[in-house]
Short mmCIF file of C-alpha atoms in Angstrom, two decimals:
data_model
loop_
_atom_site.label_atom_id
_atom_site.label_comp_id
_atom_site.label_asym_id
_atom_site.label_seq_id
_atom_site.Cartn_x
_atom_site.Cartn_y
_atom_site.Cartn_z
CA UNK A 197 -24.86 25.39 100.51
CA UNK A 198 -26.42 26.46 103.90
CA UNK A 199 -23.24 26.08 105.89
CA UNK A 200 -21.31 28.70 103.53
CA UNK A 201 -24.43 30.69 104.30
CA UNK A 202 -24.22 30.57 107.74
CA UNK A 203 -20.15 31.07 107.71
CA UNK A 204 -20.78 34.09 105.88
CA UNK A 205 -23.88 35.15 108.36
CA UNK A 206 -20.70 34.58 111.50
CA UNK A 207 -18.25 36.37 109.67
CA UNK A 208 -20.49 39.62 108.93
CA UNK A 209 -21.42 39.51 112.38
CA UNK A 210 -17.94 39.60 113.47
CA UNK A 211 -17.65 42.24 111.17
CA UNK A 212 -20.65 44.36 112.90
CA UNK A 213 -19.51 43.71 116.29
CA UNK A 214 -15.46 44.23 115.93
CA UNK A 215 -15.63 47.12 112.69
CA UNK A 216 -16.94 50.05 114.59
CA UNK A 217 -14.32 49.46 117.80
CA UNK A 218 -11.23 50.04 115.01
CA UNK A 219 -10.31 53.70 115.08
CA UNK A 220 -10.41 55.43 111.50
CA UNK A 221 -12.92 52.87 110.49
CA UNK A 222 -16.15 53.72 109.27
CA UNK A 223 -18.54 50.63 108.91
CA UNK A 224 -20.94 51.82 105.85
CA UNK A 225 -22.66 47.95 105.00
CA UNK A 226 -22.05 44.92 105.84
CA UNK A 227 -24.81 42.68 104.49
CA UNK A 228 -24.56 39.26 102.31
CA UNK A 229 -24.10 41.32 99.09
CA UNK A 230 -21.18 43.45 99.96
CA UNK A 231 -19.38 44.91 102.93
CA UNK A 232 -18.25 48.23 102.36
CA UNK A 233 -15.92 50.31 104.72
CA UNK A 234 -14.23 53.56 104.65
CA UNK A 235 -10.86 53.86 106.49
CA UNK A 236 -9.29 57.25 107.65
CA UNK A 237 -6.05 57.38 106.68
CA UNK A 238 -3.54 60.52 107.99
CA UNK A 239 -4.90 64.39 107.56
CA UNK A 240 -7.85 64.10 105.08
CA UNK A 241 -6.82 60.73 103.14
CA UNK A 242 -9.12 58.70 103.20
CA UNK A 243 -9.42 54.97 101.00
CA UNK A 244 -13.03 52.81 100.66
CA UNK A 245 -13.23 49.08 100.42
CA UNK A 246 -15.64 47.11 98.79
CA UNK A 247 -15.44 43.44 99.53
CA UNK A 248 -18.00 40.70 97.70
CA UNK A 249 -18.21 36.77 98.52
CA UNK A 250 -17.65 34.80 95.71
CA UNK A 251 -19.55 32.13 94.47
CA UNK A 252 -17.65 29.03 95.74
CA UNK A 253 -16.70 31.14 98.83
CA UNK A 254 -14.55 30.14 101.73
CA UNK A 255 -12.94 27.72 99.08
CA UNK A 256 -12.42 31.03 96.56
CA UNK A 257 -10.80 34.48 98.13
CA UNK A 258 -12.75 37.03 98.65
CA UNK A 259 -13.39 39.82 96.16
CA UNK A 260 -11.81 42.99 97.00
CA UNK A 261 -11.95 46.96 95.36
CA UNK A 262 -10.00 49.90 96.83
CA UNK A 263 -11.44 53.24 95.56
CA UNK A 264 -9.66 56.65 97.19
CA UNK A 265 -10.05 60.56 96.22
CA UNK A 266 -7.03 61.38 97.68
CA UNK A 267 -4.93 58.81 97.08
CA UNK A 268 -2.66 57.84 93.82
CA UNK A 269 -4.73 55.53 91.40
CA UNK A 270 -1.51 53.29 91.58
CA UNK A 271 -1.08 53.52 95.21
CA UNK A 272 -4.63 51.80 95.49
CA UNK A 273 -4.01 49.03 93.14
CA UNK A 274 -0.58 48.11 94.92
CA UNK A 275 -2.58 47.91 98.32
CA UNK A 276 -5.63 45.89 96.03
CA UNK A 277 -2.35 43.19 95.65
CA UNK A 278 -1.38 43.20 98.58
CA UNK A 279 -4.97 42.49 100.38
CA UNK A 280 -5.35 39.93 97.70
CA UNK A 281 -2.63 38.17 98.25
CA UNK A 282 -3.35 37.80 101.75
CA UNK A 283 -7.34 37.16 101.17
CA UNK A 284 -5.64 34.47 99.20
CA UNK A 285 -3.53 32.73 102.34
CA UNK A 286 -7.00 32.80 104.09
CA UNK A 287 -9.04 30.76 101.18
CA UNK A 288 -9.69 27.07 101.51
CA UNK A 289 -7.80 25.98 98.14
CA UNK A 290 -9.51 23.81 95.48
CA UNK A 291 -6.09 22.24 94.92
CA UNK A 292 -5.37 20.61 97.96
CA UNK A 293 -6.55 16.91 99.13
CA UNK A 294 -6.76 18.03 103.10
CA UNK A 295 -8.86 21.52 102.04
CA UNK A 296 -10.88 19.48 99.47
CA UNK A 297 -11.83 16.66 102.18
CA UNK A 298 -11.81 19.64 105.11
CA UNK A 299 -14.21 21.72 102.95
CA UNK A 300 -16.43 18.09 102.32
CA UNK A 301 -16.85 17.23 106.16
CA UNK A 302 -17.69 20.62 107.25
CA UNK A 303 -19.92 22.15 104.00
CA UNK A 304 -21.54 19.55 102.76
CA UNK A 305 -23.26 17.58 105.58
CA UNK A 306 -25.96 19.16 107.50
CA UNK A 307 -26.88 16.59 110.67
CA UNK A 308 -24.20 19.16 112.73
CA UNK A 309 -26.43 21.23 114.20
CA UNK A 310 -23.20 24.26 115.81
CA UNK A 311 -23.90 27.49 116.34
CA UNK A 312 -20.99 29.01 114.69
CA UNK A 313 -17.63 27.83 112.36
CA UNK A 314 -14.65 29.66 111.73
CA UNK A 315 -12.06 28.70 109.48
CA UNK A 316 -8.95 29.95 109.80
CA UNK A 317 -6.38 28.44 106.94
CA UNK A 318 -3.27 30.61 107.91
CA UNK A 319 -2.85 28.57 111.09
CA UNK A 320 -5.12 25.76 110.13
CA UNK A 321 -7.54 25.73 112.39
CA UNK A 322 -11.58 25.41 113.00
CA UNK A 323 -13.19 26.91 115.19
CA UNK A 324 -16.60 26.07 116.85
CA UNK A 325 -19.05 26.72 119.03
CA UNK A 326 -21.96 24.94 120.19
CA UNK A 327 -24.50 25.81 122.92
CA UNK A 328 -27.72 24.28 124.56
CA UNK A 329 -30.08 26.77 126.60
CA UNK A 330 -27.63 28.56 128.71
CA UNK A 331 -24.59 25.84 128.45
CA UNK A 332 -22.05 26.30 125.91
CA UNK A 333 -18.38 24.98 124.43
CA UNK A 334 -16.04 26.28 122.23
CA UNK A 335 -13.31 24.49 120.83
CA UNK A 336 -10.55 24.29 118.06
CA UNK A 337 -9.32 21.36 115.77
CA UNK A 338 -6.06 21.89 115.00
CA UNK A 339 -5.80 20.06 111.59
CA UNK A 340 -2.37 18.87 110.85
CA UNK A 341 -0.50 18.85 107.40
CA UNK A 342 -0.70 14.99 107.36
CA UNK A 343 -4.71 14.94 107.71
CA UNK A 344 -6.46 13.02 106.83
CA UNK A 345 -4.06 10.46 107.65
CA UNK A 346 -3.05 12.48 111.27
CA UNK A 347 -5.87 13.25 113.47
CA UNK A 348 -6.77 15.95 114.05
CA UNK A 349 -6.03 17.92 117.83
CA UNK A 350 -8.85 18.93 119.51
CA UNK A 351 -8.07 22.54 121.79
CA UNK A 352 -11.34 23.64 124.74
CA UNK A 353 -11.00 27.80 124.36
CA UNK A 354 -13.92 28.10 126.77
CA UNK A 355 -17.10 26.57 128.12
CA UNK A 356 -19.46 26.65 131.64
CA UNK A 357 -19.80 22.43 131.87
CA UNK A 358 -19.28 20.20 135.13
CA UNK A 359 -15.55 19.59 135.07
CA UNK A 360 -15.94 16.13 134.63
CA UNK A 361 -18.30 16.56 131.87
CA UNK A 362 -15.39 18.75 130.34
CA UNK A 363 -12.71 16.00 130.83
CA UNK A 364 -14.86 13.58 129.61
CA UNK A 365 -15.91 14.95 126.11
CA UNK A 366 -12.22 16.07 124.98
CA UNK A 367 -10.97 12.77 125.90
CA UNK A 368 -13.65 11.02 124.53
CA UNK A 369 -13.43 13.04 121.16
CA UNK A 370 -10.08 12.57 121.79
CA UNK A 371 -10.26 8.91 121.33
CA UNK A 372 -12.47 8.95 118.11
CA UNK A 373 -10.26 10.83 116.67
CA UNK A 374 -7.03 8.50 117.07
CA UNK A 375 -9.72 5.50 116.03
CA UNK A 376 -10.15 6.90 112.77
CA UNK A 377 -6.12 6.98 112.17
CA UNK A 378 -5.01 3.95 114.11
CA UNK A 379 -5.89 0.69 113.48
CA UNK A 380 -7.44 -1.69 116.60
CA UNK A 381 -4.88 -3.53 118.42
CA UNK A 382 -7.02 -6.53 118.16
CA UNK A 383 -8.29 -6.87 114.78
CA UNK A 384 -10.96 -9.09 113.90
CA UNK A 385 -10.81 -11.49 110.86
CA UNK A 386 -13.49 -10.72 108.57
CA UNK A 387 -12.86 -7.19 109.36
CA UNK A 388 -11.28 -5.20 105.72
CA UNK A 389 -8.18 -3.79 105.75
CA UNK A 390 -7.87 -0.60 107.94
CA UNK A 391 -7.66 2.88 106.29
CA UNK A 392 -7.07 6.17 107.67
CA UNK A 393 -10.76 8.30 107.46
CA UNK A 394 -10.78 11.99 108.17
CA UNK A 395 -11.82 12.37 111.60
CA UNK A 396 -13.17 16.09 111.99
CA UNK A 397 -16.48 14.71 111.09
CA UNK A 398 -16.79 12.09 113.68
CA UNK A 399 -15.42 14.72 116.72
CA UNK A 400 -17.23 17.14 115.41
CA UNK A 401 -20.29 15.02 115.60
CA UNK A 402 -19.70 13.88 118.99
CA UNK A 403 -19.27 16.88 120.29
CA UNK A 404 -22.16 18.74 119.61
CA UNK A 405 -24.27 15.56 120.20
CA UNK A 406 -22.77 15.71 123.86
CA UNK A 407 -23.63 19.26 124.32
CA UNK A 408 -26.80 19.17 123.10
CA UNK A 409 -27.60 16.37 125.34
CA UNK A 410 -26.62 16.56 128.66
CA UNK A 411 -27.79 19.62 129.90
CA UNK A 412 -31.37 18.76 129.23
CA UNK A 413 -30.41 14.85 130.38
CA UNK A 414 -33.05 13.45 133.43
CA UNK A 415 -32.39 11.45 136.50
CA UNK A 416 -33.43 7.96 134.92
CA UNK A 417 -34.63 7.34 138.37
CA UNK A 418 -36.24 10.28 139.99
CA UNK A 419 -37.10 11.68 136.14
CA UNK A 420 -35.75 15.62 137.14
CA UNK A 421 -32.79 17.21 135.41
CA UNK A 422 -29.30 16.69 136.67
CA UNK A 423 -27.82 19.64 135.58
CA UNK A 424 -28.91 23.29 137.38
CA UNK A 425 -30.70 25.54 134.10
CA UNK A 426 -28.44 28.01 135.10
CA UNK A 427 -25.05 26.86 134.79
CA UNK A 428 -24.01 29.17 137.30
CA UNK A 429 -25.93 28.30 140.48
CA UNK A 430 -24.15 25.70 142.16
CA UNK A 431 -25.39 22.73 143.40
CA UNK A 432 -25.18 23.10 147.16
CA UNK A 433 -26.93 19.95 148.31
CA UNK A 434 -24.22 17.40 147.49
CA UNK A 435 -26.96 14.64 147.91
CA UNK A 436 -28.34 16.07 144.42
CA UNK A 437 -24.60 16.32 142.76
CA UNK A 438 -23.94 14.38 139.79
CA UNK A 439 -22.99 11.21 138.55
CA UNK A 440 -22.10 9.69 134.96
CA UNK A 441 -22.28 6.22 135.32
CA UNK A 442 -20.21 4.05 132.18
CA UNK A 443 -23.44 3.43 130.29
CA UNK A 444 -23.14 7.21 129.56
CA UNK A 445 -26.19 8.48 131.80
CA UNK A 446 -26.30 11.19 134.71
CA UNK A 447 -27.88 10.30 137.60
CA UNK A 448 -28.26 12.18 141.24
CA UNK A 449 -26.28 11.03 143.70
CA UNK A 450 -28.65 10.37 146.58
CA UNK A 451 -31.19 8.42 143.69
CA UNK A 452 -28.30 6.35 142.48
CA UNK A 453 -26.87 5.26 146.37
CA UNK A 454 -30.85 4.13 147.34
CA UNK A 455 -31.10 2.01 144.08
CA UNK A 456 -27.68 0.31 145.13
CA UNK A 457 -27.86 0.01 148.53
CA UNK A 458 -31.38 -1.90 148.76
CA UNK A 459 -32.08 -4.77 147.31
CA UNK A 460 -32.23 -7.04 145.08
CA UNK A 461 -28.32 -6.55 145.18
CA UNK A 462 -27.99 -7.92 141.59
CA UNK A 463 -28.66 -7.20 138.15
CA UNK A 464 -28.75 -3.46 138.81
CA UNK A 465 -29.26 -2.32 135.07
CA UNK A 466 -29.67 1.36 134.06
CA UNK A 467 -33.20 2.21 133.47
CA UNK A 468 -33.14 4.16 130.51
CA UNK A 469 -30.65 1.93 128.69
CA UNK A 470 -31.02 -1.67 130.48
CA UNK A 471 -27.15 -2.03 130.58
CA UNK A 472 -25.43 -3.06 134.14
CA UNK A 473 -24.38 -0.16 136.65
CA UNK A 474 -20.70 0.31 136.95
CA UNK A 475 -19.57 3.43 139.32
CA UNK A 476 -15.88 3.76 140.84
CA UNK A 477 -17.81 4.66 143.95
CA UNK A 478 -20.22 1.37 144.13
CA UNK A 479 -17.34 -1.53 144.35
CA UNK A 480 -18.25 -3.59 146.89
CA UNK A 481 -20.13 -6.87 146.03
CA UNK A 482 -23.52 -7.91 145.97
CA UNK A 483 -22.97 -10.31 149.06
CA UNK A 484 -21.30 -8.19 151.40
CA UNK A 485 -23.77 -4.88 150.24
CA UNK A 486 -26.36 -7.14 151.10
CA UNK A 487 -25.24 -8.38 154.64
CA UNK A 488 -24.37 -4.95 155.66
CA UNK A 489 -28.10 -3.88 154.50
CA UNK A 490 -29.38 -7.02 156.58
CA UNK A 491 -27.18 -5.89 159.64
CA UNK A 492 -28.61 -2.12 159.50
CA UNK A 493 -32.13 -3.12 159.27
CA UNK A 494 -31.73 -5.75 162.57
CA UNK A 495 -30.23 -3.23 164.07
CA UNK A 496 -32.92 -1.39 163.10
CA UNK A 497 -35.37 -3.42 164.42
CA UNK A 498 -33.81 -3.66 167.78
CA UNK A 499 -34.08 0.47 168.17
CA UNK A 500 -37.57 -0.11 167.36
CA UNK A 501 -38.25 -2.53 169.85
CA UNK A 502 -36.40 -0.59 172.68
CA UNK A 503 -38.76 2.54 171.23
CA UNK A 504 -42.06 0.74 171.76
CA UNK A 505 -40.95 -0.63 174.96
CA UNK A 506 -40.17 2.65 176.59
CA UNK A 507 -43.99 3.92 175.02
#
């Protein structure tokens, strides 16, 4: 159960940071055994809660005990209902086939390494938020009423990524998430029958895979990192801009034009992955890249001979 533990670890934290900026609220403890508050009410009323995570916590409501001197024995246990019933709202539900196979993607496998998870039932939602040094992303899943059958939406809150890197992992997760609802269009025949498969697993996979990745990702060429460290500096030499090629590296611009543009003009294969260039910015063919590179160094050749004639 490490990913309840960390859940609760982000949710006292919130706590922490968010408690003491409430006016009237008094933070007292807010640790993994209890969290413990005491609001200020009007004049001298005041009213203590004592909240405890259950066992089989987010899926069970959280425990909760109102204790006041100056207020009405039955005035606290009417507020105790009320909290309750809304602590109730926020739980991830036992009963339910979507929370049950929700609650197995996310708790229950550990390969996901993401900083943070919030779950927010009332609007059906996750939230997460992955980082890698000093790049980060934070996105929702919006998980429908359908799921698993639906796919789920995926929402970018925030991040500091490349714009094109941004485009390129929401429609990408995008796209695994409609594969795991949607059968091909051309289906093979030995393939099985399709079925719908949740798909929060498989973007959320992706996802963090791709941020983890690519801002530590080298030149396959020159070997240096694409990406600035700081994520804020940027790059003002747009021969050292980047470039994702198909095969899914990032390469430097001026490194990727000098392996294209000089020869041999075919079979240009990715060096870190052997599969063949393809770049919206490359189209011309081998032939005529190669007669134009023949013409420049003649011409070339001429300047030099006009040089060493005038020394």
């Amino acid at each position: 159960m490490a990913d309840v533990e960390e859940i609760i670890s982000s949710e006292l934290a919130q706590v922490q940071q968010k408690a003491p900026n409430i006016e009237g609220v008094t933070l007292e403890a807010a640790v993994r055994n209890i969290v413990r508050a005491t609001i200020r009410l009007q004049g001298l009323r005041t009213i203590t809660t004592c909240m405890q995570f259950p066992a089989e916590y987010p899926k069970e409501p959280i425990v909760i005990e109102l204790k006041s001197k100056t207020l009405p024995e039955k005035v606290c246990d009417k507020i105790t209902k009320i909290c309750e019933e809304e602590a109730k709202k926020m739980a991830w539900s036992k009963t339910g086939d979507v929370n049950d196979q929700l609650c197995e993607g996310i708790f229950n496998r550990k390969p996901i390494m993401y900083d943070t998870v919030v779950l927010k039932q009332a609007t059906s939602k996750v939230v997460y938020r992955i980082s890698q040094e000093q790049y980060f992303m934070q996105f929702v899943l919006v998980v429908p009423e359908e799921y698993p059958i639906k796919q789920v939406k995926i929402e970018l809150e925030d991040h500091n990524f490349p714009e094109i890197l941004k485009v390129n992992f929401i429609s990408q997760a995008t796209e695994i998430a409609r594969k795991c609802v949607q059968p091909p269009i051309k289906k093979k025949p030995k393939d099985p029958p399709f079925e719908p498969q949740p798909s929060v697993l498989p973007v959320v996979k992706f996802l963090v895979e791709s941020v983890k990745k690519f801002p530590v990702m080298c030149c396959p060429l020159c070997k240096e990192r694409v990406l600035p460290q700081n994520p804020s500096e940027p790059v003002t030499d747009k021969r050292r801009r980047m470039e994702k090629l198909y095969c899914g590296h990032l390469f430097h611009f001026i490194c990727l034009y000098k392996y294209i543009k000089t020869p041999p003009f075919t079979g240009k294969i990715c060096p870190d992955c052997g599969n063949a260039i393809y770049h919206d910015k490359f189209k011309l063919s081998p032939q005529l890249m190669e007669a134009r590179w023949a013409h420049k160094q003649a011409r070339q050749r001429e300047l030099d001979e006009v040089v060493d004639f005038l020394d």
